[in-house]
mmCIF file of C-alpha atoms and ligand atoms in Angstrom:
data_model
loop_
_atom_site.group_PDB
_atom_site.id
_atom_site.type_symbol
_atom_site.label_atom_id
_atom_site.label_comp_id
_atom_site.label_asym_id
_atom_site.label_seq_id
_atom_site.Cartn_x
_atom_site.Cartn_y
_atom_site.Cartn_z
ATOM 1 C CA UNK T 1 322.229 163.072 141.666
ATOM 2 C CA UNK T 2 325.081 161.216 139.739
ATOM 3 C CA UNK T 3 327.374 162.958 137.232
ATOM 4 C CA UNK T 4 325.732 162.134 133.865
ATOM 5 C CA UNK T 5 329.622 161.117 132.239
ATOM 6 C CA UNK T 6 329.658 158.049 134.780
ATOM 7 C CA UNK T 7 328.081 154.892 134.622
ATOM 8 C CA UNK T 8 324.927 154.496 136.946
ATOM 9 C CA UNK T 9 325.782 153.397 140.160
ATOM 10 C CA UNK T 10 324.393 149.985 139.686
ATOM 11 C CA UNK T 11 326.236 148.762 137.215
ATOM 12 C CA UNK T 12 329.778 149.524 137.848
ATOM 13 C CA UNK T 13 332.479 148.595 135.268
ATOM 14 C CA UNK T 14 333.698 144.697 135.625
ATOM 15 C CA UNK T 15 336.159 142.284 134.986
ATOM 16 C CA UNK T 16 334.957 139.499 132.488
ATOM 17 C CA UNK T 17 334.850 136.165 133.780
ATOM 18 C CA UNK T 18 335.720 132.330 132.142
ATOM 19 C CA UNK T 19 332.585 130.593 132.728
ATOM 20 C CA UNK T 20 333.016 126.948 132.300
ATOM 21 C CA UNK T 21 330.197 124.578 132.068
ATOM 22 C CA UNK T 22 331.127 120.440 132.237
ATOM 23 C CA UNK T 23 329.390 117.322 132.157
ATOM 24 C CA UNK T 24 329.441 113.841 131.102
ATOM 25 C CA UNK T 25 328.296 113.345 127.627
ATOM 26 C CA UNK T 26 324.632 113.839 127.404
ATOM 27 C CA UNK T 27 324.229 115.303 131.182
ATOM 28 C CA UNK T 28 323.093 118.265 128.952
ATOM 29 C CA UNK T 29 325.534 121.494 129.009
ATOM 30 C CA UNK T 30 325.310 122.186 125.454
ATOM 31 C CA UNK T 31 321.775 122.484 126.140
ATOM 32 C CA UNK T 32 322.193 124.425 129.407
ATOM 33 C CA UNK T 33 324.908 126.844 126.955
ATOM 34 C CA UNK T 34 322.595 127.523 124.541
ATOM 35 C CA UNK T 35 319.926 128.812 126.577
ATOM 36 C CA UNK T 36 322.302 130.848 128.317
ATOM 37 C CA UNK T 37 323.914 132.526 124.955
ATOM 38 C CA UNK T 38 320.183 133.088 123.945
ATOM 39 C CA UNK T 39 319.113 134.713 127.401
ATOM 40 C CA UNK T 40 322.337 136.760 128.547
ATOM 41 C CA UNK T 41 323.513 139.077 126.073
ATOM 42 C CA UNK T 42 326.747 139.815 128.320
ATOM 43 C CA UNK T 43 328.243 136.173 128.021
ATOM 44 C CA UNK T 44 329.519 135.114 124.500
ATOM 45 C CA UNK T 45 330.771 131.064 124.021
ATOM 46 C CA UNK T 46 334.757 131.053 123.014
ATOM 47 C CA UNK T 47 334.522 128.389 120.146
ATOM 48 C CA UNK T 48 336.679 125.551 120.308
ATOM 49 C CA UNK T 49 338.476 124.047 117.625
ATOM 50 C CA UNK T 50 337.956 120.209 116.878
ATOM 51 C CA UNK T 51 338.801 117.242 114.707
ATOM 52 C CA UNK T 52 335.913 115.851 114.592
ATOM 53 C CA UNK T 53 332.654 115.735 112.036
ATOM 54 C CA UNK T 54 329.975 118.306 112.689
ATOM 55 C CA UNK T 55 326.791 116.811 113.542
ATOM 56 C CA UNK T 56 323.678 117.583 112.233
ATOM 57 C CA UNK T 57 322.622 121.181 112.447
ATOM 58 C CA UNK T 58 326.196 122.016 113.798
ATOM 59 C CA UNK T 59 328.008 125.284 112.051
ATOM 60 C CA UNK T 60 330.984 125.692 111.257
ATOM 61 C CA UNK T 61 332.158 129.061 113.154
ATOM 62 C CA UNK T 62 329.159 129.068 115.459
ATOM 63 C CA UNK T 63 329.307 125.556 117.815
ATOM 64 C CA UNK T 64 332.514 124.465 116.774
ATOM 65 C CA UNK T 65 335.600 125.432 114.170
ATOM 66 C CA UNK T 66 336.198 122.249 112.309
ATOM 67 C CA UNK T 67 339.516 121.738 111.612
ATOM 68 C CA UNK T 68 341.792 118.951 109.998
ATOM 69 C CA UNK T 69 344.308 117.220 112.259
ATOM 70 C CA UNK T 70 347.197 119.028 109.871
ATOM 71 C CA UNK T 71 345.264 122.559 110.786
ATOM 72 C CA UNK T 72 345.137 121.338 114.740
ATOM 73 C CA UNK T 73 349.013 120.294 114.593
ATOM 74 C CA UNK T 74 349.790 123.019 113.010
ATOM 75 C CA UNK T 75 347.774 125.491 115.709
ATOM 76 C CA UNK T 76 349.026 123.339 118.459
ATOM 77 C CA UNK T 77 352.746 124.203 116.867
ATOM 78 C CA UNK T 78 352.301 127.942 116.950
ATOM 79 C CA UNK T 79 350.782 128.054 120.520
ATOM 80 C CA UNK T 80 347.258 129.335 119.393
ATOM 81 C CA UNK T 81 346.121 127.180 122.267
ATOM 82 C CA UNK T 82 344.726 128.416 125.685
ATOM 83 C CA UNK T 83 344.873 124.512 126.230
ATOM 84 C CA UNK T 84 343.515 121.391 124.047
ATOM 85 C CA UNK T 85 342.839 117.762 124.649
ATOM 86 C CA UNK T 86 341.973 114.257 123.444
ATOM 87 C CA UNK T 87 338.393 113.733 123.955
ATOM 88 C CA UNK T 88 336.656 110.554 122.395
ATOM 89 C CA UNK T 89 339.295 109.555 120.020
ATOM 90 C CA UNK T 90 339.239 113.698 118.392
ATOM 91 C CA UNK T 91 341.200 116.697 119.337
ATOM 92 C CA UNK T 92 339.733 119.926 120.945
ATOM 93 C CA UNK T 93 341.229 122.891 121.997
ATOM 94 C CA UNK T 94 340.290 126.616 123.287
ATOM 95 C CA UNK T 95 341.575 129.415 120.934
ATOM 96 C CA UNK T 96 343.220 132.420 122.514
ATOM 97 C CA UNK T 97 341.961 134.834 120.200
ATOM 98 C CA UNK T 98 341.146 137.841 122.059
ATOM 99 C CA UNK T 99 339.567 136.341 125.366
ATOM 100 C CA UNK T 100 342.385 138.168 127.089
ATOM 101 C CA UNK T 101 341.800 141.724 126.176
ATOM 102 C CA UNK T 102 338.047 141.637 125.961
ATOM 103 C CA UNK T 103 337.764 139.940 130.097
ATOM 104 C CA UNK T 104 339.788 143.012 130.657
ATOM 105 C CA UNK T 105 336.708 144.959 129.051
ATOM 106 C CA UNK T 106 333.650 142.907 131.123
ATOM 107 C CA UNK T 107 333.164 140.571 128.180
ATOM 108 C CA UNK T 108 332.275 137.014 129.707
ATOM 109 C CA UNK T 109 333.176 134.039 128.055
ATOM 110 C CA UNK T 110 331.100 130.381 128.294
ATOM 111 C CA UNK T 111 333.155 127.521 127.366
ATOM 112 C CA UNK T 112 331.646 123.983 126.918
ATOM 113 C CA UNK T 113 334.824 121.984 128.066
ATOM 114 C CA UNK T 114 336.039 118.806 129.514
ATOM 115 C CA UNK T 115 337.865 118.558 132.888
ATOM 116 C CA UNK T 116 341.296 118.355 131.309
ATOM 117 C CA UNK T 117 340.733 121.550 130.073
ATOM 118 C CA UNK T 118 339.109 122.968 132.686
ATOM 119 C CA UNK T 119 342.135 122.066 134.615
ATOM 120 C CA UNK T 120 344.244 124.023 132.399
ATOM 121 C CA UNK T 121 342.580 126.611 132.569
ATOM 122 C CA UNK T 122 342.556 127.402 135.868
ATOM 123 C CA UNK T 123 346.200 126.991 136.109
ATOM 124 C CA UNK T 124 346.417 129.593 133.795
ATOM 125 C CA UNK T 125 344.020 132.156 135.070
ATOM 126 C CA UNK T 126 342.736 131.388 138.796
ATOM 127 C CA UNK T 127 341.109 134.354 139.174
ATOM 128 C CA UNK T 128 338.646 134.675 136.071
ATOM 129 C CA UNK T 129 337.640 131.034 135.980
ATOM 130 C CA UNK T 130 334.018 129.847 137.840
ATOM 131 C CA UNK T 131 333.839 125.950 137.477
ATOM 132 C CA UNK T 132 330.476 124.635 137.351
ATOM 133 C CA UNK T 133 329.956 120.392 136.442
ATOM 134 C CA UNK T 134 326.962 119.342 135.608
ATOM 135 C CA UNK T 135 325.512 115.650 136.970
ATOM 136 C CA UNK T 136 322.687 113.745 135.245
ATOM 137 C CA UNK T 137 319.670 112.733 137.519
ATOM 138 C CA UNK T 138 320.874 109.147 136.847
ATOM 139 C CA UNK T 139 322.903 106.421 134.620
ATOM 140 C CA UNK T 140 319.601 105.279 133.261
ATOM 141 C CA UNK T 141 318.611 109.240 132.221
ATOM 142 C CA UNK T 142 322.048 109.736 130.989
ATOM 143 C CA UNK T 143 321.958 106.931 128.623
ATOM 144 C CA UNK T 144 318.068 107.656 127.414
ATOM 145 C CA UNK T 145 319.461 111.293 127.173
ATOM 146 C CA UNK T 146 322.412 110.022 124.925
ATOM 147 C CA UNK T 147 319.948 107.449 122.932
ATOM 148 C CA UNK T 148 317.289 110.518 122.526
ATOM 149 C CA UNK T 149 319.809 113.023 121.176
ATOM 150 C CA UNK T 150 320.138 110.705 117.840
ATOM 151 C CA UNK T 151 323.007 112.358 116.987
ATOM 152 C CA UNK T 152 325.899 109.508 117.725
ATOM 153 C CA UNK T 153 325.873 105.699 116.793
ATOM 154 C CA UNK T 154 325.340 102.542 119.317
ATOM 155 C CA UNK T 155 329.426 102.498 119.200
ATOM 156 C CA UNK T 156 330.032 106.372 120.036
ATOM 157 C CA UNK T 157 327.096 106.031 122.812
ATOM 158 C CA UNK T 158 328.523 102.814 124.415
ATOM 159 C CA UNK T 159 332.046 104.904 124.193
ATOM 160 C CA UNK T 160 330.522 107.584 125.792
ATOM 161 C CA UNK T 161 328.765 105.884 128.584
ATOM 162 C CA UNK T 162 331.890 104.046 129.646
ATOM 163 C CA UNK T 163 333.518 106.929 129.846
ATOM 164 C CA UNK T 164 330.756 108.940 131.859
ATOM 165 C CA UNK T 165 332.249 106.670 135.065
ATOM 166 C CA UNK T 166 335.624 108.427 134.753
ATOM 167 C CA UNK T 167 334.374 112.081 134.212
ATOM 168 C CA UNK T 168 331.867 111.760 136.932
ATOM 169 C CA UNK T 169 334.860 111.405 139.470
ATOM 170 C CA UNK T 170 336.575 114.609 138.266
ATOM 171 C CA UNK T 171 333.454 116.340 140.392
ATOM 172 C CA UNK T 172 335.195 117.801 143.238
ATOM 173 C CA UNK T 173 337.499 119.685 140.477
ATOM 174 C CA UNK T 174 334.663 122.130 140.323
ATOM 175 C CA UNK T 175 333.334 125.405 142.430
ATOM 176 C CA UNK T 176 329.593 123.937 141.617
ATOM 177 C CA UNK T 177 328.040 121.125 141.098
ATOM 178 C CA UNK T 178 324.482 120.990 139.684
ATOM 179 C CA UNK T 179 321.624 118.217 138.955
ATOM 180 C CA UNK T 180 320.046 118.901 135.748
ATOM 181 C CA UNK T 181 317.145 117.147 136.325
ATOM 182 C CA UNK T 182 314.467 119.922 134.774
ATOM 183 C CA UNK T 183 316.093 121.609 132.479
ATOM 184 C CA UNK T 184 314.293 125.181 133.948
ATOM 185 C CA UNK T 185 314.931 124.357 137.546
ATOM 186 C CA UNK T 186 318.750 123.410 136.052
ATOM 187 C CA UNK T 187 319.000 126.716 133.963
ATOM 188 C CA UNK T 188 317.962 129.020 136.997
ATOM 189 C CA UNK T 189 320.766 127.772 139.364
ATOM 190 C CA UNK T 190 323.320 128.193 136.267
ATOM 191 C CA UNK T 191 321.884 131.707 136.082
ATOM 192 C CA UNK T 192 322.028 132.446 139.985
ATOM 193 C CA UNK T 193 325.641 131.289 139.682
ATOM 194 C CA UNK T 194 326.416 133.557 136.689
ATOM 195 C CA UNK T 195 324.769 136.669 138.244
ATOM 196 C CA UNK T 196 326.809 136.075 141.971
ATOM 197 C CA UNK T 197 330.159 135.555 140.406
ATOM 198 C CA UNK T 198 329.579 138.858 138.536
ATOM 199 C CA UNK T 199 329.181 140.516 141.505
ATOM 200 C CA UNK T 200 332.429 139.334 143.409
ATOM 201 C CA UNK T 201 334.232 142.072 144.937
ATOM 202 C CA UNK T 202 337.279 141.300 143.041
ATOM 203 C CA UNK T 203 335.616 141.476 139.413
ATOM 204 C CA UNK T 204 334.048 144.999 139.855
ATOM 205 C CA UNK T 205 336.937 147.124 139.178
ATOM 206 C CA UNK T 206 334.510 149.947 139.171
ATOM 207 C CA UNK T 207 334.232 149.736 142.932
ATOM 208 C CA UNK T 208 336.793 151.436 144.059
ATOM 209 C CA UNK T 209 336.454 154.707 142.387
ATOM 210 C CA UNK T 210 332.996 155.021 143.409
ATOM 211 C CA UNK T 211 333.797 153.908 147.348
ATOM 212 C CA UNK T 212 336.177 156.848 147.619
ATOM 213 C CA UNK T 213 333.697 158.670 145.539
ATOM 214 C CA UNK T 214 331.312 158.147 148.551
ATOM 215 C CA UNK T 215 333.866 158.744 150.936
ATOM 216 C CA UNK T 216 334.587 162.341 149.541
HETATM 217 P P1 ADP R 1 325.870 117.325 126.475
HETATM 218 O O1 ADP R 1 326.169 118.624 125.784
HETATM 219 O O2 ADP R 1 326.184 117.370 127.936
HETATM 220 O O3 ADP R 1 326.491 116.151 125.792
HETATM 221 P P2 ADP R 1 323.107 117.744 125.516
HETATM 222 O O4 ADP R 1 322.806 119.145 125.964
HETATM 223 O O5 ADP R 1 323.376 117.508 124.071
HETATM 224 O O6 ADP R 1 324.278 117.098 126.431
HETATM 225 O O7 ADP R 1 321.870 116.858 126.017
HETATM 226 C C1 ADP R 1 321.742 115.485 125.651
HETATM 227 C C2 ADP R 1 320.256 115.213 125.318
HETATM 228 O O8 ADP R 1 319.478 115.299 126.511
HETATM 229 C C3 ADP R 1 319.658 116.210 124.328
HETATM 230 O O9 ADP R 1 318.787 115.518 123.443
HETATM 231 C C4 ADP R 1 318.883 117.185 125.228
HETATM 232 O O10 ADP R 1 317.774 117.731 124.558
HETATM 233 C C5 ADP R 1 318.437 116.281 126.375
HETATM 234 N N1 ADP R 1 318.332 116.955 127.679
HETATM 235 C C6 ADP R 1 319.162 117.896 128.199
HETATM 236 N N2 ADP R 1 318.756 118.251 129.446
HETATM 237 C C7 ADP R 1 317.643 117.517 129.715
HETATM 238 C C8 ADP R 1 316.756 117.431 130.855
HETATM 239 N N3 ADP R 1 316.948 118.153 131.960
HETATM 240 N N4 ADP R 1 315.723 116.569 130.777
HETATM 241 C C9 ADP R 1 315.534 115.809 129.668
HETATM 242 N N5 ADP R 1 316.323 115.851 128.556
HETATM 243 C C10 ADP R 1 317.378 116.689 128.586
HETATM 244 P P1 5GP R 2 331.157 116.919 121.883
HETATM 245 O O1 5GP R 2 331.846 116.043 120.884
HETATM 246 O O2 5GP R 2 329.997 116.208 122.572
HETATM 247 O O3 5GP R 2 330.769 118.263 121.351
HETATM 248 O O4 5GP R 2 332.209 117.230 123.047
HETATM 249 C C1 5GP R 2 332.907 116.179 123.662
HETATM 250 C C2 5GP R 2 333.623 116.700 124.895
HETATM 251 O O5 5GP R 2 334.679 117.595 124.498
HETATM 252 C C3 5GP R 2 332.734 117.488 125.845
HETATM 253 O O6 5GP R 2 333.033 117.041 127.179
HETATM 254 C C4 5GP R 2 333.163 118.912 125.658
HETATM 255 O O7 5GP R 2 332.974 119.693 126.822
HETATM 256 C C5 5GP R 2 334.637 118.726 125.355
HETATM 257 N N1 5GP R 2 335.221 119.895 124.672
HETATM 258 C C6 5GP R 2 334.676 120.672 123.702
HETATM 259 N N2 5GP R 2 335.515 121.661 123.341
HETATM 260 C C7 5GP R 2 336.626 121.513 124.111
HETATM 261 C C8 5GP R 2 337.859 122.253 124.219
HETATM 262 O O8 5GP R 2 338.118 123.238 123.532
HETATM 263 N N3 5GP R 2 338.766 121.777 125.130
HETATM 264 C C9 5GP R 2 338.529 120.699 125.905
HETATM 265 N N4 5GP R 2 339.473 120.340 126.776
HETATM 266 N N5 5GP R 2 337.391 119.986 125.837
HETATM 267 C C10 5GP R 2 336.452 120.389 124.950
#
């Protein structure tokens, strides 16, 4: 029998983790993300900060923070970046807000970033940050996917295939690599990913207590 004041053996307290999810435009992580924020109550999305126009059905606060390029420079000028980067002709950038404190807690964080990011990241914090890049099935897919979305012009699209080329090769930057070809099949490995990487050793700072609780 367990002393009632701890928690149950099973679910020892954690460190938080930085889970990033990356793709080409259109490969589908925002998708991926949102399932994930509606289906895991333990990982919240840090909100980035961009310049550029919501799209439809996008809120302010929730996807994105929409901010004018004087708000960005004058963020970027008082360091309230964890990093930030060009993307597409628009700035975006990761917020520090709290993300420090609250990993410290067991509060996981998704972020929907680009590889320039990602790599900053990491530099920053090896040890909380799991990489994961999503790969469309195809070029042909990708650009149907980008085309069925509706969301961006014939410019923006043609702008973002060309581009696909160059963030493709920034693969090997990542722990895992993933083909969302069905969405479900694509969601469960995100989720097996997720629920390893919370068990790592190093994350459950619980452990030790209750290992020399076990050793008397
Ligand atoms: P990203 O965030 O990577 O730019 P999205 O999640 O917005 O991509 O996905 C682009 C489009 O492709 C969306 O219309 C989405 O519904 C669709 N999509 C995402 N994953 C799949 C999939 N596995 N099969 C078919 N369509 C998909
Ligand atoms: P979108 O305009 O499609 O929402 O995003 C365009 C690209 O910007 C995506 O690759 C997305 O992951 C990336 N992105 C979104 N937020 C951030 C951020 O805060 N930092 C960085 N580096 N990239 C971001």
């Amino acid at each position: 029998m367990g002393d009632s004041s701890q928690q149950p053996a099973d679910t020892l307290q954690r460190r938080g983790l930085m889970f990033i999810l990356s793709s080409p435009s259109g490969a589908g992580k925002t998708t991926l993300s949102r399932m994930l924020l509606a289906r895991d109550s333990e990982i919240r999305l840090s909100v980035s900060c961009t310049t550029r126009p919501p799209r439809p059905g996008e809120v302010d606060g929730v996807h994105y923070h929409f901010v004018s390029d004087a708000e960005f420079d004058r963020m970027v000028e008082e360091d309230d970046f964890y990093e930030w980067a060009h993307v597409f002709g628009h700035r975006y950038g990761t917020p520090k807000g709290k993300i420090r404190a609250a990993l410290k807690e067991g509060q996981d964080f998704l972020f929907d970033i680009d590889w320039q990011g990602t790599q900053q990241l990491y530099q920053k914090d090896q040890q909380d940050v799991v990489r994961v890049f999503i790969l469309p099935p195809s070029i042909d897919e990708l650009h149907r996917r980008l085309q069925g979305r509706a969301t961006d012009s014939a410019e923006v699209i043609a702008a973002r295939m060309e581009r696909a080329q160059a963030e493709i090769s920034h693969w090997d930057g990542y722990d895992y690599v993933i083909i969302n070809d069905d969405v479900d099949v694509c969601f469960e490995k995100v989720r097996a990913i997720l629920e390893a990487e919370r068990m790592k050793r190093a994350r459950q700072t619980g452990l030790i207590p209750f290992v020399r609780g076990l050793m008397g």
